[in-house]
């Protein structure tokens, strides 16, 4: 039997596609935020910072501990603090997560990567893997891991969804729905009056006249149901959880700040000079050590913001291995866009998010986590430099 693409396509829920695309953009923005850390460090040092996912994890833990300090304990039935409905706890958690993760980034660069800077690249790569494992398993010795913790829901006052009606029912359908509703109410009232007038105890115990009223009541209810179904079929609504919308907007704002810093500030120019030619930048008087430290500060702060938002707005369970999956997906996003290229990291993150949600929409949700690896293999086979990256092949 010949393959018929139309048979496969016919089983797809096309009206649900826009909603899945929106979901993909929400998650893709977080992947992009984390991928920026990978691509910035690689762009300056030609080093893949495999500990970046663990910095993301630490950002989530910082947010968790601060939420506890503010009174958002996980005890069942415990009362939330009075300021639970304000945005202040979220802002404080975001800022502190970024600050602490920036400090972690400085420590990693100073004590792990800087001593390896003049060593063969494989030594730096092994060091990065070692730091990653140290934070995962060493963190498990001092951080709460069992049972997995999550940030209490009351921390996020922006629960619920923001809905947008893209397509509304026609005026004719709304009029039919209104008429059917009124008819249903009239028949229900008439039936109740009939029951009361006949002096019976149940609407199922009526005279012949009562039977006619009851049939009319059923017809009115059926008409109302049909009108409601017609109106629902004609309505198309996009729903976005408010927390994820805030997460997306915050991510976009942070990316715009980073873009301004890199393109229009003296520090950004020095970062680009170091990324272009390490030795020449040093000969031109640029403090290379300082620029590398700033690069780690920015990348780690962005990872901390991502960890805090994932833990708060997505309710993700927090363990010391939280950063493994998120870090790998972000790394794939950086490779897909072209590692070392900042716009490429953003593009790659969005594409990974969209690919995951389209996989779910197509009915293959069990492969959602594998799609990032499929993309990575495809990129390495057909375009090793990534979509916006250089075609130059480098050994890592």
Tab-separated table of C-alpha atoms in Angstrom:
chain	number	residue	atom	x	y	z
A	1	UNK	CA	0.000	0.000	0.000
A	2	UNK	CA	1.565	3.321	-1.041
A	3	UNK	CA	2.303	5.884	1.653
A	4	UNK	CA	-0.375	8.542	1.797
A	5	UNK	CA	0.739	11.673	3.681
A	6	UNK	CA	-2.849	12.893	3.712
A	7	UNK	CA	-3.827	9.957	5.974
A	8	UNK	CA	-1.206	10.989	8.556
A	9	UNK	CA	-2.094	14.672	8.297
A	10	UNK	CA	-5.817	13.961	8.680
A	11	UNK	CA	-5.284	12.782	12.274
A	12	UNK	CA	-3.747	16.064	13.395
A	13	UNK	CA	-5.646	18.535	15.530
A	14	UNK	CA	-5.028	21.618	13.393
A	15	UNK	CA	-7.057	24.058	15.526
A	16	UNK	CA	-4.763	23.228	18.486
A	17	UNK	CA	-1.609	24.145	16.551
A	18	UNK	CA	-1.554	27.906	17.358
A	19	UNK	CA	-1.857	27.120	21.075
A	20	UNK	CA	1.077	24.718	20.868
A	21	UNK	CA	3.129	27.325	19.007
A	22	UNK	CA	2.453	29.822	21.789
A	23	UNK	CA	3.530	27.237	24.368
A	24	UNK	CA	6.661	26.565	22.315
A	25	UNK	CA	7.620	30.243	22.333
A	26	UNK	CA	7.150	30.424	26.118
A	27	UNK	CA	9.501	27.512	26.782
A	28	UNK	CA	11.828	28.442	23.931
A	29	UNK	CA	12.485	31.818	25.530
A	30	UNK	CA	13.821	30.099	28.672
A	31	UNK	CA	16.007	27.787	26.599
A	32	UNK	CA	17.341	30.852	24.817
A	33	UNK	CA	18.058	32.608	28.122
A	34	UNK	CA	20.163	29.686	29.331
A	35	UNK	CA	21.761	29.176	25.913
A	36	UNK	CA	23.085	32.733	26.034
A	37	UNK	CA	25.388	31.701	28.887
A	38	UNK	CA	26.802	28.817	26.866
A	39	UNK	CA	27.320	30.911	23.780
A	40	UNK	CA	28.854	33.912	25.572
A	41	UNK	CA	31.471	31.793	27.373
A	42	UNK	CA	32.243	29.853	24.220
A	43	UNK	CA	32.459	33.049	22.201
A	44	UNK	CA	35.100	34.498	24.527
A	45	UNK	CA	37.014	31.439	25.776
A	46	UNK	CA	36.173	28.761	23.181
A	47	UNK	CA	35.124	26.718	26.201
A	48	UNK	CA	31.871	24.803	26.633
A	49	UNK	CA	30.889	25.507	30.215
A	50	UNK	CA	29.163	22.247	31.113
A	51	UNK	CA	28.603	23.573	34.642
A	52	UNK	CA	26.192	26.194	33.294
A	53	UNK	CA	23.154	23.953	33.883
A	54	UNK	CA	24.176	23.580	37.529
A	55	UNK	CA	24.316	27.378	37.902
A	56	UNK	CA	20.726	27.317	36.639
A	57	UNK	CA	19.951	24.763	39.387
A	58	UNK	CA	21.511	26.951	42.061
A	59	UNK	CA	19.310	29.840	40.935
A	60	UNK	CA	16.252	27.671	41.616
A	61	UNK	CA	17.556	26.735	45.086
A	62	UNK	CA	18.253	30.367	45.960
A	63	UNK	CA	14.674	31.244	45.044
A	64	UNK	CA	13.418	28.327	47.152
A	65	UNK	CA	15.413	29.312	50.233
A	66	UNK	CA	14.407	32.970	49.958
A	67	UNK	CA	10.751	31.963	49.661
A	68	UNK	CA	11.148	30.008	52.902
A	69	UNK	CA	12.785	32.992	54.577
A	70	UNK	CA	9.823	35.134	53.526
A	71	UNK	CA	7.391	32.745	55.170
A	72	UNK	CA	6.262	30.618	52.228
A	73	UNK	CA	6.848	27.302	53.925
A	74	UNK	CA	5.626	24.049	52.426
A	75	UNK	CA	3.829	22.893	55.565
A	76	UNK	CA	0.333	21.640	54.635
A	77	UNK	CA	-2.329	24.161	55.474
A	78	UNK	CA	0.195	26.742	56.616
A	79	UNK	CA	-0.894	30.335	56.190
A	80	UNK	CA	0.866	32.426	53.554
A	81	UNK	CA	2.349	35.788	54.590
A	82	UNK	CA	0.297	38.942	54.198
A	83	UNK	CA	2.356	40.117	51.217
A	84	UNK	CA	1.651	36.899	49.272
A	85	UNK	CA	-0.529	38.772	46.785
A	86	UNK	CA	2.162	41.306	45.864
A	87	UNK	CA	4.924	41.055	43.270
A	88	UNK	CA	7.615	41.946	45.820
A	89	UNK	CA	8.594	38.334	46.717
A	90	UNK	CA	9.025	37.439	43.041
A	91	UNK	CA	11.170	40.492	42.346
A	92	UNK	CA	13.380	39.805	45.368
A	93	UNK	CA	13.769	36.146	44.414
A	94	UNK	CA	14.710	37.081	40.844
A	95	UNK	CA	17.297	39.658	41.888
A	96	UNK	CA	18.887	37.500	44.607
A	97	UNK	CA	19.057	34.447	42.315
A	98	UNK	CA	20.849	36.497	39.675
A	99	UNK	CA	23.274	37.988	42.202
A	100	UNK	CA	24.159	34.673	43.861
A	101	UNK	CA	24.561	32.896	40.509
A	102	UNK	CA	26.772	35.733	39.267
A	103	UNK	CA	28.987	35.111	42.310
A	104	UNK	CA	29.025	31.378	41.590
A	105	UNK	CA	30.047	32.164	38.012
A	106	UNK	CA	32.958	34.294	39.253
A	107	UNK	CA	34.111	31.500	41.580
A	108	UNK	CA	33.923	28.866	38.826
A	109	UNK	CA	35.906	31.018	36.411
A	110	UNK	CA	38.488	32.067	38.975
A	111	UNK	CA	39.223	28.727	40.610
A	112	UNK	CA	38.360	26.159	37.929
A	113	UNK	CA	38.782	27.590	34.442
A	114	UNK	CA	41.418	30.301	34.825
A	115	UNK	CA	44.170	27.870	35.997
A	116	UNK	CA	43.394	25.738	32.925
A	117	UNK	CA	43.412	28.634	30.440
A	118	UNK	CA	46.855	27.924	29.002
A	119	UNK	CA	46.450	24.172	29.090
A	120	UNK	CA	45.264	22.013	26.169
A	121	UNK	CA	41.576	22.484	25.428
A	122	UNK	CA	40.743	18.956	26.489
A	123	UNK	CA	41.906	19.833	30.016
A	124	UNK	CA	39.403	22.698	30.198
A	125	UNK	CA	36.668	20.438	28.854
A	126	UNK	CA	37.346	17.794	31.523
A	127	UNK	CA	37.467	20.511	34.176
A	128	UNK	CA	34.043	21.773	33.056
A	129	UNK	CA	32.574	18.286	33.337
A	130	UNK	CA	34.216	17.873	36.733
A	131	UNK	CA	32.751	21.136	38.033
A	132	UNK	CA	29.326	20.053	36.775
A	133	UNK	CA	29.509	16.723	38.613
A	134	UNK	CA	30.897	18.418	41.723
A	135	UNK	CA	27.920	20.776	41.904
A	136	UNK	CA	25.441	17.962	41.264
A	137	UNK	CA	26.723	15.404	43.756
A	138	UNK	CA	28.450	17.785	46.157
A	139	UNK	CA	25.299	19.875	46.273
A	140	UNK	CA	23.293	16.780	47.194
A	141	UNK	CA	25.307	16.569	50.430
A	142	UNK	CA	24.247	19.994	51.675
A	143	UNK	CA	21.018	20.823	49.828
A	144	UNK	CA	17.572	19.291	50.402
A	145	UNK	CA	16.928	16.739	47.652
A	146	UNK	CA	14.506	14.145	49.027
A	147	UNK	CA	11.644	14.498	48.606
A	148	UNK	CA	12.102	16.944	45.717
A	149	UNK	CA	11.143	20.432	46.825
A	150	UNK	CA	9.105	22.967	44.929
A	151	UNK	CA	8.340	26.592	45.579
A	152	UNK	CA	4.992	27.137	47.232
A	153	UNK	CA	2.286	28.232	44.812
A	154	UNK	CA	1.317	31.288	46.882
A	155	UNK	CA	4.637	32.917	45.964
A	156	UNK	CA	3.241	33.473	42.495
A	157	UNK	CA	0.163	35.726	42.714
A	158	UNK	CA	-0.260	35.596	38.937
A	159	UNK	CA	-2.135	32.328	38.719
A	160	UNK	CA	-4.760	31.681	36.084
A	161	UNK	CA	-4.658	32.280	32.377
A	162	UNK	CA	-4.796	35.240	30.048
A	163	UNK	CA	-7.201	34.405	27.220
A	164	UNK	CA	-7.549	36.049	23.829
A	165	UNK	CA	-10.488	35.315	21.515
A	166	UNK	CA	-9.023	35.103	18.016
A	167	UNK	CA	-12.357	34.066	16.501
A	168	UNK	CA	-15.707	34.848	18.100
A	169	UNK	CA	-19.150	33.340	17.309
A	170	UNK	CA	-21.184	35.234	14.721
A	171	UNK	CA	-24.027	37.544	15.724
A	172	UNK	CA	-26.485	35.014	14.301
A	173	UNK	CA	-25.049	32.216	16.447
A	174	UNK	CA	-25.090	34.403	19.555
A	175	UNK	CA	-28.732	35.331	18.837
A	176	UNK	CA	-29.643	31.648	18.432
A	177	UNK	CA	-27.861	30.849	21.696
A	178	UNK	CA	-29.713	33.645	23.501
A	179	UNK	CA	-33.089	32.473	22.122
A	180	UNK	CA	-32.402	28.844	23.061
A	181	UNK	CA	-31.396	29.909	26.574
A	182	UNK	CA	-34.601	31.900	27.055
A	183	UNK	CA	-36.738	29.041	25.677
A	184	UNK	CA	-35.063	26.557	27.985
A	185	UNK	CA	-35.741	28.751	31.009
A	186	UNK	CA	-39.388	29.271	30.001
A	187	UNK	CA	-39.974	25.566	29.579
A	188	UNK	CA	-38.264	24.791	32.880
A	189	UNK	CA	-40.503	27.350	34.650
A	190	UNK	CA	-43.619	26.018	32.913
A	191	UNK	CA	-42.734	22.472	33.908
A	192	UNK	CA	-42.221	23.512	37.537
A	193	UNK	CA	-45.585	25.281	37.535
A	194	UNK	CA	-47.235	22.195	36.079
A	195	UNK	CA	-45.782	20.023	38.828
A	196	UNK	CA	-47.004	22.487	41.460
A	197	UNK	CA	-50.479	22.863	39.904
A	198	UNK	CA	-51.069	19.138	39.572
A	199	UNK	CA	-50.074	18.652	43.182
A	200	UNK	CA	-47.662	15.832	42.421
A	201	UNK	CA	-44.379	15.284	44.158
A	202	UNK	CA	-42.260	14.629	41.083
A	203	UNK	CA	-42.067	15.837	37.517
A	204	UNK	CA	-42.070	12.199	36.455
A	205	UNK	CA	-45.598	11.761	37.739
A	206	UNK	CA	-47.633	14.006	35.422
A	207	UNK	CA	-50.831	13.943	33.401
A	208	UNK	CA	-50.997	13.759	29.589
A	209	UNK	CA	-50.824	17.536	29.463
A	210	UNK	CA	-47.803	17.439	31.677
A	211	UNK	CA	-46.141	14.964	29.343
A	212	UNK	CA	-46.440	17.518	26.499
A	213	UNK	CA	-44.816	20.180	28.653
A	214	UNK	CA	-42.039	17.823	29.624
A	215	UNK	CA	-41.366	16.946	25.967
A	216	UNK	CA	-41.223	20.639	25.159
A	217	UNK	CA	-38.746	21.077	28.014
A	218	UNK	CA	-36.533	18.344	26.571
A	219	UNK	CA	-36.710	19.912	23.094
A	220	UNK	CA	-35.743	23.300	24.525
A	221	UNK	CA	-32.794	21.781	26.397
A	222	UNK	CA	-31.670	19.995	23.227
A	223	UNK	CA	-31.886	23.250	21.239
A	224	UNK	CA	-29.804	25.005	23.890
A	225	UNK	CA	-27.156	22.301	23.805
A	226	UNK	CA	-26.931	22.484	20.004
A	227	UNK	CA	-26.666	26.295	20.073
A	228	UNK	CA	-23.915	26.086	22.690
A	229	UNK	CA	-21.996	23.546	20.597
A	230	UNK	CA	-22.293	25.713	17.474
A	231	UNK	CA	-21.044	28.760	19.393
A	232	UNK	CA	-18.151	26.773	20.900
A	233	UNK	CA	-17.095	25.449	17.480
A	234	UNK	CA	-17.000	28.991	16.140
A	235	UNK	CA	-14.911	30.306	19.026
A	236	UNK	CA	-11.130	30.038	19.020
A	237	UNK	CA	-9.290	31.166	22.110
A	238	UNK	CA	-5.579	31.263	22.877
A	239	UNK	CA	-4.825	30.748	26.554
A	240	UNK	CA	-1.504	31.617	28.157
A	241	UNK	CA	-0.785	31.076	31.866
A	242	UNK	CA	-0.074	34.492	33.365
A	243	UNK	CA	3.070	33.228	35.082
A	244	UNK	CA	4.524	31.955	31.812
A	245	UNK	CA	3.613	35.228	30.118
A	246	UNK	CA	5.527	37.146	32.800
A	247	UNK	CA	8.411	34.702	32.370
A	248	UNK	CA	8.441	35.325	28.619
A	249	UNK	CA	8.322	39.118	28.987
A	250	UNK	CA	11.086	39.083	31.618
A	251	UNK	CA	13.223	36.919	29.355
A	252	UNK	CA	12.756	39.259	26.409
A	253	UNK	CA	13.646	42.280	28.575
A	254	UNK	CA	16.827	40.587	29.833
A	255	UNK	CA	17.803	39.694	26.269
A	256	UNK	CA	17.287	43.292	25.131
A	257	UNK	CA	19.448	44.549	28.018
A	258	UNK	CA	22.155	42.054	27.044
A	259	UNK	CA	21.954	43.106	23.394
A	260	UNK	CA	22.357	46.765	24.362
A	261	UNK	CA	25.276	45.937	26.643
A	262	UNK	CA	27.121	43.924	23.998
A	263	UNK	CA	26.504	46.241	21.045
A	264	UNK	CA	26.473	49.746	22.509
A	265	UNK	CA	28.682	49.881	25.619
A	266	UNK	CA	32.488	49.964	26.069
A	267	UNK	CA	32.371	46.681	27.968
A	268	UNK	CA	30.463	45.105	25.096
A	269	UNK	CA	33.034	46.333	22.586
A	270	UNK	CA	35.825	44.873	24.697
A	271	UNK	CA	33.936	41.580	24.938
A	272	UNK	CA	33.612	41.442	21.161
A	273	UNK	CA	37.293	42.275	20.774
A	274	UNK	CA	38.321	39.464	23.122
A	275	UNK	CA	35.980	37.071	21.330
A	276	UNK	CA	37.461	38.061	17.975
A	277	UNK	CA	41.126	37.735	18.921
A	278	UNK	CA	42.180	36.939	22.465
A	279	UNK	CA	45.864	37.919	22.129
A	280	UNK	CA	45.344	41.028	20.037
A	281	UNK	CA	42.802	42.346	22.503
A	282	UNK	CA	45.355	41.937	25.295
A	283	UNK	CA	47.985	43.767	23.233
A	284	UNK	CA	45.512	46.627	22.731
A	285	UNK	CA	45.365	47.144	26.486
A	286	UNK	CA	42.126	45.330	27.222
A	287	UNK	CA	42.048	43.640	30.608
A	288	UNK	CA	41.214	40.170	29.336
A	289	UNK	CA	40.785	38.649	32.790
A	290	UNK	CA	38.261	41.309	33.713
A	291	UNK	CA	36.292	40.847	30.498
A	292	UNK	CA	36.188	37.069	30.946
A	293	UNK	CA	34.957	37.511	34.510
A	294	UNK	CA	32.240	39.897	33.314
A	295	UNK	CA	31.219	37.343	30.703
A	296	UNK	CA	30.794	34.681	33.380
A	297	UNK	CA	28.891	37.138	35.573
A	298	UNK	CA	26.395	37.944	32.838
A	299	UNK	CA	25.927	34.366	31.665
A	300	UNK	CA	25.539	33.026	35.210
A	301	UNK	CA	23.111	35.790	36.185
A	302	UNK	CA	20.924	34.909	33.187
A	303	UNK	CA	21.037	31.232	34.185
A	304	UNK	CA	20.034	32.201	37.730
A	305	UNK	CA	17.076	34.176	36.393
A	306	UNK	CA	16.039	31.182	34.308
A	307	UNK	CA	16.259	28.825	37.291
A	308	UNK	CA	14.220	31.140	39.505
A	309	UNK	CA	11.474	31.599	36.893
A	310	UNK	CA	11.239	27.897	36.058
A	311	UNK	CA	10.930	26.995	39.741
A	312	UNK	CA	8.408	29.744	40.461
A	313	UNK	CA	6.195	29.982	37.382
A	314	UNK	CA	6.372	26.366	36.180
A	315	UNK	CA	6.361	24.750	39.639
A	316	UNK	CA	9.340	22.593	38.698
A	317	UNK	CA	10.569	20.153	41.344
A	318	UNK	CA	14.014	21.203	42.566
A	319	UNK	CA	16.873	18.755	42.972
A	320	UNK	CA	20.600	19.097	42.385
A	321	UNK	CA	20.093	17.371	39.007
A	322	UNK	CA	17.551	19.933	37.819
A	323	UNK	CA	20.054	21.603	35.526
A	324	UNK	CA	20.992	18.472	33.601
A	325	UNK	CA	18.020	18.328	31.256
A	326	UNK	CA	17.548	22.085	30.988
A	327	UNK	CA	21.263	22.566	30.443
A	328	UNK	CA	21.460	19.961	27.689
A	329	UNK	CA	18.494	21.438	25.857
A	330	UNK	CA	19.970	24.919	26.129
A	331	UNK	CA	23.326	23.621	24.895
A	332	UNK	CA	21.576	22.051	21.892
A	333	UNK	CA	19.839	25.374	21.307
A	334	UNK	CA	23.206	27.158	21.315
A	335	UNK	CA	24.651	24.613	18.865
A	336	UNK	CA	21.563	24.811	16.654
A	337	UNK	CA	21.755	28.579	16.405
A	338	UNK	CA	25.544	28.583	16.081
A	339	UNK	CA	27.458	28.462	19.344
A	340	UNK	CA	29.284	31.694	19.983
A	341	UNK	CA	26.561	33.665	18.201
A	342	UNK	CA	24.166	35.541	20.521
A	343	UNK	CA	21.263	35.942	18.029
A	344	UNK	CA	21.841	32.312	17.117
A	345	UNK	CA	21.351	31.242	20.745
A	346	UNK	CA	18.019	33.066	20.873
A	347	UNK	CA	16.925	31.568	17.562
A	348	UNK	CA	18.041	28.077	18.597
A	349	UNK	CA	16.187	28.287	21.920
A	350	UNK	CA	12.955	29.320	20.252
A	351	UNK	CA	13.266	26.559	17.643
A	352	UNK	CA	13.873	23.885	20.289
A	353	UNK	CA	10.831	25.071	22.236
A	354	UNK	CA	8.694	25.023	19.098
A	355	UNK	CA	10.017	21.599	18.029
A	356	UNK	CA	9.131	20.093	21.412
A	357	UNK	CA	5.590	21.403	21.402
A	358	UNK	CA	4.962	20.492	17.778
A	359	UNK	CA	6.080	16.959	18.687
A	360	UNK	CA	3.466	16.911	21.434
A	361	UNK	CA	0.836	18.332	19.077
A	362	UNK	CA	1.605	15.624	16.511
A	363	UNK	CA	0.802	12.964	19.107
A	364	UNK	CA	4.349	11.892	19.959
A	365	UNK	CA	4.572	13.359	23.452
A	366	UNK	CA	6.653	10.374	24.601
A	367	UNK	CA	9.445	11.644	22.338
A	368	UNK	CA	9.288	15.245	23.550
A	369	UNK	CA	12.509	14.982	25.552
A	370	UNK	CA	14.306	13.174	22.735
A	371	UNK	CA	13.609	15.779	20.080
A	372	UNK	CA	16.483	17.996	21.310
A	373	UNK	CA	18.959	15.160	20.721
A	374	UNK	CA	17.483	14.462	17.285
A	375	UNK	CA	17.986	18.121	16.442
A	376	UNK	CA	21.563	18.010	17.768
A	377	UNK	CA	22.430	14.983	15.604
A	378	UNK	CA	20.824	16.572	12.563
A	379	UNK	CA	22.754	19.815	13.088
A	380	UNK	CA	26.065	18.024	13.526
A	381	UNK	CA	25.442	15.985	10.373
A	382	UNK	CA	24.178	18.650	8.008
A	383	UNK	CA	25.284	22.047	9.380
A	384	UNK	CA	27.926	21.681	12.109
A	385	UNK	CA	28.307	25.432	12.447
A	386	UNK	CA	24.645	25.960	13.274
A	387	UNK	CA	22.067	28.125	11.520
A	388	UNK	CA	23.800	31.465	12.142
A	389	UNK	CA	27.228	30.142	13.075
A	390	UNK	CA	30.476	29.936	11.218
A	391	UNK	CA	31.093	27.103	8.766
A	392	UNK	CA	34.548	26.697	10.318
A	393	UNK	CA	34.921	23.275	11.962
A	394	UNK	CA	36.691	23.273	15.327
A	395	UNK	CA	37.873	20.479	17.565
A	396	UNK	CA	36.705	20.829	21.136
